[in-house]
Structures are given as structure tokens and as C-alpha cells.
mmCIF file of C-alpha atoms in Angstrom:
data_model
loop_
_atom_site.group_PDB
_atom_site.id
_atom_site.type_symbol
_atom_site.label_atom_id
_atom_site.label_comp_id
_atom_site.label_asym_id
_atom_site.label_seq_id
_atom_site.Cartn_x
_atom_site.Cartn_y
_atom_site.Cartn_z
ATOM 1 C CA UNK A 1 -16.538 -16.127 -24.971
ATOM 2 C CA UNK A 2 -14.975 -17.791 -22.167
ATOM 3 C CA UNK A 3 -11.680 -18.475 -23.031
ATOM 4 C CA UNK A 4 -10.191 -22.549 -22.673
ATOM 5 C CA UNK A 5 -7.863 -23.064 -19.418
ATOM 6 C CA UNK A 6 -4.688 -24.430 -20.143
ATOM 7 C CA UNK A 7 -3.516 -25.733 -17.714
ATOM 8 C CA UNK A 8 0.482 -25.766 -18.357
ATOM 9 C CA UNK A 9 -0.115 -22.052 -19.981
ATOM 10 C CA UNK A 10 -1.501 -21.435 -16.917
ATOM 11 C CA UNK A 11 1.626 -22.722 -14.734
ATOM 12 C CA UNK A 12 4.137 -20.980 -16.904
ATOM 13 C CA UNK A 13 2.173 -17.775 -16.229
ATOM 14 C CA UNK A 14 2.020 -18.242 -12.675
ATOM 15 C CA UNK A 15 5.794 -18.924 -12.343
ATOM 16 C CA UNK A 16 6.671 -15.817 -14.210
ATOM 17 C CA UNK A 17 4.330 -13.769 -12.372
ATOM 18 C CA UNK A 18 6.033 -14.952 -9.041
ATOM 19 C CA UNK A 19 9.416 -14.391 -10.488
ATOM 20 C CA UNK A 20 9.049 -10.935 -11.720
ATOM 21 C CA UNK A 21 6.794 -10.480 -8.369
ATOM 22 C CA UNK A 22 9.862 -11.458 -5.976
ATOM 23 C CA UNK A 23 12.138 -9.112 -7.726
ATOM 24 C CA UNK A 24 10.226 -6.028 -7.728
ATOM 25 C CA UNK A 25 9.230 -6.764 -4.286
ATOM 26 C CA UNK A 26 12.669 -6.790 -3.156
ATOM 27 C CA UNK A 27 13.702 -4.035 -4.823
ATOM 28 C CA UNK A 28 11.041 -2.310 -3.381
ATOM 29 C CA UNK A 29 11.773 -2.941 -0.165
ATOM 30 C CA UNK A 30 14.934 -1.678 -0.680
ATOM 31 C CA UNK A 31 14.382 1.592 -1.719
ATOM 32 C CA UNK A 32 11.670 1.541 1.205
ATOM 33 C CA UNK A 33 14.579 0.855 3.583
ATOM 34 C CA UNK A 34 16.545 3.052 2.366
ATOM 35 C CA UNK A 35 13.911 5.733 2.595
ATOM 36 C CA UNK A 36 12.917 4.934 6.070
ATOM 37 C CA UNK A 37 14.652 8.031 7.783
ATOM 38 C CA UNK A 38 12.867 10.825 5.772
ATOM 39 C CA UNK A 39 9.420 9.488 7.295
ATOM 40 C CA UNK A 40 10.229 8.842 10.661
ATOM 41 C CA UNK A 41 7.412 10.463 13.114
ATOM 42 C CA UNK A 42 10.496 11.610 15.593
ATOM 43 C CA UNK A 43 11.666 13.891 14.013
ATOM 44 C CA UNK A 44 8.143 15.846 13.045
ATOM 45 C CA UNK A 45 6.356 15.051 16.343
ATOM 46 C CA UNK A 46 9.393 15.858 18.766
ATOM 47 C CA UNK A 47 8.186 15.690 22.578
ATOM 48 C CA UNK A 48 4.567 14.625 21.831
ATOM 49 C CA UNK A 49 5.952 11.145 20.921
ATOM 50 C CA UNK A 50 7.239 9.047 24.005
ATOM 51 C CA UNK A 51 10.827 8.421 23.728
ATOM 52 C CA UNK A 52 11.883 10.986 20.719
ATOM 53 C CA UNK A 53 14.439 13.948 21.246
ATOM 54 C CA UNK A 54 12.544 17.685 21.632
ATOM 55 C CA UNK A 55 11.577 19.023 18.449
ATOM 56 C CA UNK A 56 11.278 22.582 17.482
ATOM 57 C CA UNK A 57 8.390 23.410 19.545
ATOM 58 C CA UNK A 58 6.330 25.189 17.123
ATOM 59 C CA UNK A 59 6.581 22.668 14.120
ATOM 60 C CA UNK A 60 6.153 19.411 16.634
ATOM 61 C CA UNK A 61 2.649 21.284 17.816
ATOM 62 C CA UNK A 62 1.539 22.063 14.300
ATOM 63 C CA UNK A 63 1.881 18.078 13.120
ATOM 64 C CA UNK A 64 0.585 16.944 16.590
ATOM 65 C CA UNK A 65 -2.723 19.001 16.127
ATOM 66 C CA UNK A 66 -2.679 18.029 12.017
ATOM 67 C CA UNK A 67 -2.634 13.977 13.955
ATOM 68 C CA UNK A 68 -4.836 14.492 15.909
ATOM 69 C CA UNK A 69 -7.946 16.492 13.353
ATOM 70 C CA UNK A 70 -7.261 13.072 11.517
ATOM 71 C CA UNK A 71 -7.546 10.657 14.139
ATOM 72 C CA UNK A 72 -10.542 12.304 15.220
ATOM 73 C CA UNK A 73 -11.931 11.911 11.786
ATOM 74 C CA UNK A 74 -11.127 8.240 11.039
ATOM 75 C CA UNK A 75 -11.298 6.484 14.513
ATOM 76 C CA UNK A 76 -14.771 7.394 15.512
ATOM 77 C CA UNK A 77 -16.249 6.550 12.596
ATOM 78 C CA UNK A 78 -17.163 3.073 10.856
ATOM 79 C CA UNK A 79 -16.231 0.451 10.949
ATOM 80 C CA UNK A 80 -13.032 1.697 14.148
ATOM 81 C CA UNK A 81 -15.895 3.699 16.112
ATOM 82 C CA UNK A 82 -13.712 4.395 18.553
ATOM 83 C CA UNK A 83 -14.171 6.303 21.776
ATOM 84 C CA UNK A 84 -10.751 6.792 23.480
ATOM 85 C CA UNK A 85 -8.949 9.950 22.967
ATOM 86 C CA UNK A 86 -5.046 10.324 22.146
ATOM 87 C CA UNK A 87 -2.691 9.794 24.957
ATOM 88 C CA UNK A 88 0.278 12.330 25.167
ATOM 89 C CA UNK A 89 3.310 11.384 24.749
ATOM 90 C CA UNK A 90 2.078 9.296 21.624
ATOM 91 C CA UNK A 91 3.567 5.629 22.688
ATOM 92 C CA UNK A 92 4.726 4.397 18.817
ATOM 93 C CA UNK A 93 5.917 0.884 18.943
ATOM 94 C CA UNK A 94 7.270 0.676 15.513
ATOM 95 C CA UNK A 95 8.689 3.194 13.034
ATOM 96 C CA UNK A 96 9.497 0.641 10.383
ATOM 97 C CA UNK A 97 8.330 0.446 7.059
ATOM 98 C CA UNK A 98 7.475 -2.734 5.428
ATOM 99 C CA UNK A 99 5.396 -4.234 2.702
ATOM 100 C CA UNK A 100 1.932 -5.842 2.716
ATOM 101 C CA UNK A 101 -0.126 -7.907 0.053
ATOM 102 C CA UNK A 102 -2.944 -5.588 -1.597
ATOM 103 C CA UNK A 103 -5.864 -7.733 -1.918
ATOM 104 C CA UNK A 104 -9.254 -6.585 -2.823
ATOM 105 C CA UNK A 105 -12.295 -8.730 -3.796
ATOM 106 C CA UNK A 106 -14.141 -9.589 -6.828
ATOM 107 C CA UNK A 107 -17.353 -11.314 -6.964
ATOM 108 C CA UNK A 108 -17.486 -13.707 -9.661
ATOM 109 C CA UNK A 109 -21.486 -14.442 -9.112
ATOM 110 C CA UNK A 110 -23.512 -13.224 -6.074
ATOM 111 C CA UNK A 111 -22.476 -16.137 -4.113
ATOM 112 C CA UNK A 112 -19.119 -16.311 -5.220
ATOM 113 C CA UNK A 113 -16.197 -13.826 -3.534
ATOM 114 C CA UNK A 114 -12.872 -14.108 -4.616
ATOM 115 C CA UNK A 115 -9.822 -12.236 -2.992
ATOM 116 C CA UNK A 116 -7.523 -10.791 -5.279
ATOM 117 C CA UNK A 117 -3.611 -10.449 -4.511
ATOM 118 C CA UNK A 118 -1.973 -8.037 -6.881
ATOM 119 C CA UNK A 119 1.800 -9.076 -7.604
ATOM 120 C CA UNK A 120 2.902 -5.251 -8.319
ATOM 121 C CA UNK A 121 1.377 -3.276 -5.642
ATOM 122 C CA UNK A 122 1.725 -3.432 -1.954
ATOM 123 C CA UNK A 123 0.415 -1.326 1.066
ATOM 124 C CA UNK A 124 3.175 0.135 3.418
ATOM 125 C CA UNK A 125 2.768 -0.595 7.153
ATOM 126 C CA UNK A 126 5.063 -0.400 10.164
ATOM 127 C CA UNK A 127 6.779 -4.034 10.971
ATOM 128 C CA UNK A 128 4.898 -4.454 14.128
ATOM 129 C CA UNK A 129 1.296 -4.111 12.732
ATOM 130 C CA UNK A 130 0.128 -6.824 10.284
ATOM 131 C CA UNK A 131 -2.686 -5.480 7.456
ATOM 132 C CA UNK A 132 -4.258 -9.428 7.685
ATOM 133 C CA UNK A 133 -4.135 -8.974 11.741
ATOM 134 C CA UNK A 134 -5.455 -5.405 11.202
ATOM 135 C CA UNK A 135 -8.778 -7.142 9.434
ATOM 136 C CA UNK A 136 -8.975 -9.280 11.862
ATOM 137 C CA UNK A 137 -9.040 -7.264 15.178
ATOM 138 C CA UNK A 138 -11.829 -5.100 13.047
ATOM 139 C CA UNK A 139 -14.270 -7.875 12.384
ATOM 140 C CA UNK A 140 -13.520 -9.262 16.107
ATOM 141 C CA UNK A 141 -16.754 -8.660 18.084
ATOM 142 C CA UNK A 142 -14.590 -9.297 21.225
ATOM 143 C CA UNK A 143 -11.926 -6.793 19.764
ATOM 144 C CA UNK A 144 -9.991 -4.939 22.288
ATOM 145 C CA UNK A 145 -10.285 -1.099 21.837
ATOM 146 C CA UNK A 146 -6.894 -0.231 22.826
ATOM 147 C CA UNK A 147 -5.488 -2.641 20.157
ATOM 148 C CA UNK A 148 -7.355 -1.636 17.390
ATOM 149 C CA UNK A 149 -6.770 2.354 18.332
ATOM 150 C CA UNK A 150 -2.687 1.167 18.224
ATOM 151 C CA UNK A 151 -3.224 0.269 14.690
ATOM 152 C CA UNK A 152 -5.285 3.063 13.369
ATOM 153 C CA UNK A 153 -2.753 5.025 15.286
ATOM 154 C CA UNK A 154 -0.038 3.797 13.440
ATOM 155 C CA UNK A 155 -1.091 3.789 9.883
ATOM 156 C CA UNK A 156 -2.756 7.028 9.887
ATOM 157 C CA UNK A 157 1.028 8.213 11.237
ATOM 158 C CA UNK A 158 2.577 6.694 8.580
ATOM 159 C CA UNK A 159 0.233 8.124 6.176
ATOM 160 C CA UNK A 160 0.987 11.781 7.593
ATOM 161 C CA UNK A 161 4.532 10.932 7.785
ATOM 162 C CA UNK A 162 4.189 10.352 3.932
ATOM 163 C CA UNK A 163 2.392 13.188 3.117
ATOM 164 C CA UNK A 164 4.241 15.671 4.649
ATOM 165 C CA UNK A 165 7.770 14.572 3.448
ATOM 166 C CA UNK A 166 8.500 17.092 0.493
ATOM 167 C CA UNK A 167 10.040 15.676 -2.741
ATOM 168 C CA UNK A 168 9.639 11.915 -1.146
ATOM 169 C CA UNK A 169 6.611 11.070 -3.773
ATOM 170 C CA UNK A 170 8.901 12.202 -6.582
ATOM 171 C CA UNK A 171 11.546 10.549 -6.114
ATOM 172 C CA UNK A 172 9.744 7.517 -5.459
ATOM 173 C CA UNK A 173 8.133 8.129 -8.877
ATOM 174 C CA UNK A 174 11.839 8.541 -10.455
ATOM 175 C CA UNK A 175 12.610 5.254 -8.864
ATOM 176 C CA UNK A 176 9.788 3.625 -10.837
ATOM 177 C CA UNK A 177 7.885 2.570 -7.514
ATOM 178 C CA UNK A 178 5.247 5.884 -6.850
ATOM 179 C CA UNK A 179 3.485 6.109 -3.668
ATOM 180 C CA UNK A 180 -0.337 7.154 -3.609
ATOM 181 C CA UNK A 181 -2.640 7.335 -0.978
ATOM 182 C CA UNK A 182 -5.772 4.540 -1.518
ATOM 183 C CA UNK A 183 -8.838 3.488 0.852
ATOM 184 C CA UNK A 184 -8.994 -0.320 1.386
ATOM 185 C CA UNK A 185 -12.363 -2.276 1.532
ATOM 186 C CA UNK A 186 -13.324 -3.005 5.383
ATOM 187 C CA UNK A 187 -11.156 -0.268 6.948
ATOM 188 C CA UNK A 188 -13.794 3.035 6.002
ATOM 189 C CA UNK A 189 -12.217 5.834 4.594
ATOM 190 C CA UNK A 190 -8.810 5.100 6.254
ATOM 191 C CA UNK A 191 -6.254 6.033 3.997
ATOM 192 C CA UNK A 192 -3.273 3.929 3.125
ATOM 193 C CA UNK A 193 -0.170 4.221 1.758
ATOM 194 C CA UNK A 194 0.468 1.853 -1.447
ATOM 195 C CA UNK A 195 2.996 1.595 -3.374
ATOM 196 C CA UNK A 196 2.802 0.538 -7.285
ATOM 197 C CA UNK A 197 6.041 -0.474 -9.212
ATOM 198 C CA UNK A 198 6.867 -0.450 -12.992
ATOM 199 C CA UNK A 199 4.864 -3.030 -14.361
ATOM 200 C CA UNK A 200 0.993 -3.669 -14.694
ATOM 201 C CA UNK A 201 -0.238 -7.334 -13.913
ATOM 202 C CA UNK A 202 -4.082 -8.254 -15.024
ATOM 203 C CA UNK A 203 -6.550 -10.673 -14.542
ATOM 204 C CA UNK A 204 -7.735 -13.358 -16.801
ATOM 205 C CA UNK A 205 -11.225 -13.785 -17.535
ATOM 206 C CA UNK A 206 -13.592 -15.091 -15.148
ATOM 207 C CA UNK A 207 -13.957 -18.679 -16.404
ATOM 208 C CA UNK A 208 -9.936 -19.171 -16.079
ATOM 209 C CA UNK A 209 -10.170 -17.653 -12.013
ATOM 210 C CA UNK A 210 -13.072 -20.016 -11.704
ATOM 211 C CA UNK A 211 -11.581 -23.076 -12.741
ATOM 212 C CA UNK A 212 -8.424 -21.877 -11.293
ATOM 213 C CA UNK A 213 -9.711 -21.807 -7.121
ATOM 214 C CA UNK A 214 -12.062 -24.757 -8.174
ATOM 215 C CA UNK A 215 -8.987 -26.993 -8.485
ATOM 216 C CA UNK A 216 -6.857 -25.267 -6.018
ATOM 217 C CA UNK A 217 -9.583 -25.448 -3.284
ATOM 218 C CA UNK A 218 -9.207 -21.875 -2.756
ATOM 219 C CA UNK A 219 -11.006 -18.768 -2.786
ATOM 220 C CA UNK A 220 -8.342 -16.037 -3.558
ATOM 221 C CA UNK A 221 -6.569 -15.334 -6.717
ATOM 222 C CA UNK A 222 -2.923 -13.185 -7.481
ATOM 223 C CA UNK A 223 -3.013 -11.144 -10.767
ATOM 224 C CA UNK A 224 -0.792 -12.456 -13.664
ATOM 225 C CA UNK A 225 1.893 -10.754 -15.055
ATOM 226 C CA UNK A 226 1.426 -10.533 -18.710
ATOM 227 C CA UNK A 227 4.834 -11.830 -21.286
ATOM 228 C CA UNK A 228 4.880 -8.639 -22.827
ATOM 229 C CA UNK A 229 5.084 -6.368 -19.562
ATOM 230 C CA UNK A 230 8.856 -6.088 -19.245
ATOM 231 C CA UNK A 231 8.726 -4.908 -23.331
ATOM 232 C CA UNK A 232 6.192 -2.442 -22.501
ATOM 233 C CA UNK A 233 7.615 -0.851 -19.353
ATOM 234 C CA UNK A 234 8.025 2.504 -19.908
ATOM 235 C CA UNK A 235 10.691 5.706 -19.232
ATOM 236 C CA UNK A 236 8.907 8.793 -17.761
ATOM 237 C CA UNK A 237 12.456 10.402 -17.958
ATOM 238 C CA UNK A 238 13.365 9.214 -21.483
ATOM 239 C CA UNK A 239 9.958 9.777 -22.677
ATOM 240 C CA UNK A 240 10.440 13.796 -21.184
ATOM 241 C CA UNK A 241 13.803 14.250 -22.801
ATOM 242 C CA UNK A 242 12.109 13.078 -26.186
ATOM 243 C CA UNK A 243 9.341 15.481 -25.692
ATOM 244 C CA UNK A 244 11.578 18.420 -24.520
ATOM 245 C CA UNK A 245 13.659 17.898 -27.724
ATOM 246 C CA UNK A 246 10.540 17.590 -30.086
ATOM 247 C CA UNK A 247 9.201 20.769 -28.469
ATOM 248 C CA UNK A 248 12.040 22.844 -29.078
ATOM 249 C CA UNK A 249 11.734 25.577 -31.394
ATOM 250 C CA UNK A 250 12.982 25.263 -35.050
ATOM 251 C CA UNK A 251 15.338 27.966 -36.471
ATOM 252 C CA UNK A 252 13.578 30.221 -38.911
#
């Protein structure tokens, strides 16, 4: 059963959501600032990255050809198809990481798309390389080549760059805001970097969305926090300290 839309219930839920939304945002942005450093491309890519300090030559050649087996993979296939090859020195504009909406899309009948913002997840990307502007120069049919290769460039370096940084993923996990690696709808098997938080935000059923972008005039839709989120957030390190003391042996 479709349930009724209340429209001030509706409102409240919407102004929490962006509350709670703005806070963990921030927060995560901190921690991705403060980060930054342990997944900078100089130092792992040396003198085949224009500009950086020599590397230790052996290590800087071992990530270059790990680059370049997955740029090969992703860039000349759908929907990038891509012909040019890597230039050496790899020219990297930006080496900061920021936050982007995740959006996916939901179809609410056949002729009816929605796009779906999620208020607790976000995908990482370097400053200088919008995800929105990233969709766009893909679906451009007058797209320039070399633009679109700079951005597949740079997000498949900051997803090696994540991978390869040792102990980053659990700490980031510790910190409540875990990285894992995701493929996005329109970009192929690309894989991104997203980062989730400590609380879970939902959608409402489909009659509430519909009625929701029929009076808004619009055709995307962000998640809603739930009231009972914050209550339910959980401890992985309390709940491991509970389990290491229920597991210990009992004197016989």
C-alpha cells in the first residue's frame, strides 16, 4: 500500500537529512584532508610524473607499469574508447582529494527516471575534475579526446593511489567513514573510490518520490535519513571488545 505524503513530515525529514548530511560531510572531508599525503601519486610514481622528485627507481617503474595495465584496460573500452597512449612524464594537474555527490538512478515506471543523491556516501575525486563534468564530456559527441583521457587519467590514479596505500582502508574504517572501490552507471567498469560514513539513509516508497519531484518540478531525489539512525549507529570497536571478553575462556 502506498503510503499517504505528508507533506510537513516530509519537510521535517528533509531538514534533518540535510543537517546530519552537512555534518558528516564535513567531517569527512576532514579526515580526507588530513589523509591527503598518504595517497599522493609523487611519491609512488617518482620521475614518470612531470614535476615530482626521483623516486626509488625500481618501485616508481613497478606502479608506472601497474598504471598503465589499467589504463589500458579501462580507456579503450566503452563507453571512454580511447585511442591515445600514456604520455611520459604523466602531466597530473591535481593531487587533491575532494568529495562528490553519489547519484544513481531509479526508474519509477518505464518512462519515468529518477536520479538518486545519497546524503551518506560520496565518490572521491581530485579538485580539478568534476564527476557531473566527467558525465558530461562522456555523453558529448563533440567530446575532446585529450580531455576525457585527463579524467580517466586521474581517477583511475586516485583509485591506485588508494589501493596501494597499506593500512589507509583501516583506518578509514576506524574513523567510521570506510573507503570501497564501486563502478558508477555511464562510466563502464571504471572503478571509483567512495566513501560511506556511519549512518544508513533510505528511500521512501515510490508514491512519496513521485509526489515528491511532481511538486518540486524535478526529476532527482536525495535519500532520507531515518529519526532513529543516530540511535542505531553502531561501534565496530566496542562491539569487538564485547566479543573478545565474551569469548574468553571460563576458569574450570
Amino acid at each position: 500500500m502506498t503510503q499517504p505524503f505528508d507533506v510537513e513530515t516530509f519537510i521535517q525529514a528533509r531538514k534533518r537529512t540535510r543537517v546530519i548530511s552537512d555534518l558528516l560531510r564535513t567531517r569527512a572531508s576532514d579526515h580526507l584532508s588530513t589523509l591527503a599525503p598518504l595517497v599522493r601519486p609523487q611519491p609512488l610514481f617518482g620521475e614518470y610524473l612531470q614535476g615530482a622528485p626521483r623516486g626509488s627507481g625500481r618501485e616508481s617503474q613497478h606502479h608506472f607499469k601497474a598504471f598503465r595495465a589499467l589504463f589500458d584496460k579501462h580507456a579503450g573500452a566503452a563507453p571512454f574508447n580511447l585511442m591515445n597512449e600514456l604520455d611520459i612524464p604523466l602531466n597530473v594537474i591535481s593531487s587533491t582529494p575532494v568529495l562528490f555527490a553519489l547519484e544513481y538512478d531509479i526508474d519509477l515506471t518505464p518512462e519515468e527516471r529518477i536520479s538518486v543523491i545519497s546524503p551518506v556516501r560520496w565518490v572521491v575525486g581530485y579538485s580539478s575534475f568534476d564527476l557531473s563534468r566527467f558525465r558530461e564530456v562522456i555523453n558529448d559527441p563533440n567530446r575532446s579526446s585529450s580531455e576525457l583521457q585527463r579524467f580517466v587519467v586521474h581517477y583511475l590514479m586516485l583509485f591506485h593511489c588508494f589501493s596501494k596505500a597499506d593500512g589507509l582502508g583501516r583506518l578509514l574504517r576506524d574513523l567510521r567513514f570506510p573507503i570501497s572501490f564501486q563502478r558508477l552507471k555511464g562510466f563502464g567498469d571504471l572503478p571509483f573510490c567512495v566513501m560511506g560514513s556511519p549512518i544508513d539513509a533510505t528511500l521512501p516508497d515510490e508514491g512519496i518520490i513521485r509526489q515528491s519531484t511532481e511538486i518540486s518540478g524535478s526529476h532527482s531525489f536525495e535519500e532520507l535519513i531515518d529519526d532513529t539512525a543516530i540511535d542505531t549507529m553502531q561501534d565496530d570497536l566496542r562491539e569487538q571488545l564485547l566479543a573478545a571478553i565474551r569469548d574468553m575462556p571460563t576458569r574450570t
